[in-house]
DNA sequence: CAAACTTAGTGTAAAAAACACACATTCTTA
DNA sequence: TAAGAATGTGTGTTTTTTACACTAAGTTTG
């Protein structure tokens, strides 16, 4: 625990225990219209009404990662079994109007198909497309950009794209997810060749229903197989 | 500034302003014997005598990056013009015996050839090979590993290896630096072919002196050219 | 001063990976 | 039953990566 103020020297030390630490989560989802972020309207003075990321101060003896999970769970209803990664600490001395608050940015990937706003009591958060956010409160635009850049790199080297898709998905959905994240068009045949050759997808022998065109085959990601291959030195590369 | 304790509610808020934030720097150097880290013997109770990274609490209104530079400068004598990158925040609630201290880890790359211990007044830090450190104080082994992993990735995508070499270097030195960082042997001809084909090295038309074998040509890294190429979309890849 | 030592410096061929590219198929709806 | 919409599939070309061994230039030693 911090020292008490018993003399001048101690008071100085105590000065160092006057910062707060928060986590801010870039909670990302994906649907036919692209990448979405869960945001909320700020209630903090100079930023009232602006969109902000979801975050909270870290409880006094809470681990960083647990704080991020708590925030995620409160607003998305899904805390565990969701991809969550720390990205960067943002700590400019003047970034928060209430005092010195350093924030640790995380991003997480959730399946929008599983999202159910009724399970998130009292959260007024909404999903917005990442390009319709405008100027956000605090330094949250900067945080968002840092997280998306990180995602862009990671999605090529780990099979985390699947965390944004429904359990059952088509190859076209998978491809358009990659296109949305990477911000570039990919060649259909080459994409399929590569992803199929990794042997990480299970053909569910089912097809889409209720689409006004030829229905596509459905696949799922084989988590167990990936873990096994990974432990043998295989590395996902797209 | 944090609220004063004027009522119970405020006291609770104040509780959140009782953490301290520090930076810890993994200051890396390179010589013929491989990668070195600048470390110091801990004076903090359960870790007394163990090696620890160089760090300090962040001053109340100091930017994160500035705090890292200050630490770097104090112990290495070179603050500016040194590669410095934030890696990760470490914040387990029990990681520091004095209270809740969250630390932001940075790593930096310095030219050992420029290091002059006399310019770092009152620093008792020493350079140790990264594999002769044993169990370090706090969670510093974990921090060190995270930083070296980051360096390993970065060194392939940015020309930062040069920050660890003298201004004038031979291709063999450059290669053995890469081998040390990546932890694998590289093929001499392929390495040279690749690095030369980027046109980022200037042949200084000089050779090594006082070596007991055929002297190698000396090169320097062309910083300006790299910046220019980078701004035109070129990206370093090794 | 010749022989031995040590590291520097150089090119080519084979294999693998990346890329470009177009049409027949299957379902729905009008 | 014809038109529309998205699915699914293979090959040849180019580029990149990899593997690999000997001569050159200096120093040291006998």
Coordinates of C-alpha atoms in Angstrom, one line a residue, chain A residues 83 154-160 162-163 198-202 221-237:
Chain A
X83 CA -10.3 -12.7 -28.1
X154 CA -2.4 -10.0 -36.1
X155 CA -5.1 -11.2 -38.4
X156 CA -2.3 -12.3 -40.9
X157 CA -0.4 -14.3 -38.3
X158 CA -3.1 -15.8 -36.1
X159 CA -6.5 -17.3 -37.0
X160 CA -8.4 -14.7 -35.0
X162 CA -12.9 -16.4 -36.9
X163 CA -13.7 -14.7 -33.6
X198 CA -4.2 -25.1 -44.2
X199 CA -6.8 -27.8 -43.3
X200 CA -8.2 -25.8 -40.5
X201 CA -11.7 -25.6 -41.8
X202 CA -14.4 -28.3 -41.3
X221 CA -13.0 -23.3 -37.7
X222 CA -11.4 -26.3 -36.2
X223 CA -10.0 -24.9 -32.9
X224 CA -8.7 -28.2 -31.6
X225 CA -6.8 -29.0 -34.7
X226 CA -5.2 -25.5 -34.8
X227 CA -4.1 -25.8 -31.2
X228 CA -2.5 -29.2 -32.0
X229 CA -0.8 -28.0 -35.1
X230 CA 0.4 -24.8 -33.4
X231 CA 2.0 -26.8 -30.6
X232 CA 3.9 -28.8 -33.2
X233 CA 5.3 -25.6 -34.7
X234 CA 2.8 -24.8 -37.4
X235 CA 2.2 -21.1 -37.8
X236 CA -0.8 -19.6 -39.5
X237 CA 0.1 -17.2 -42.2

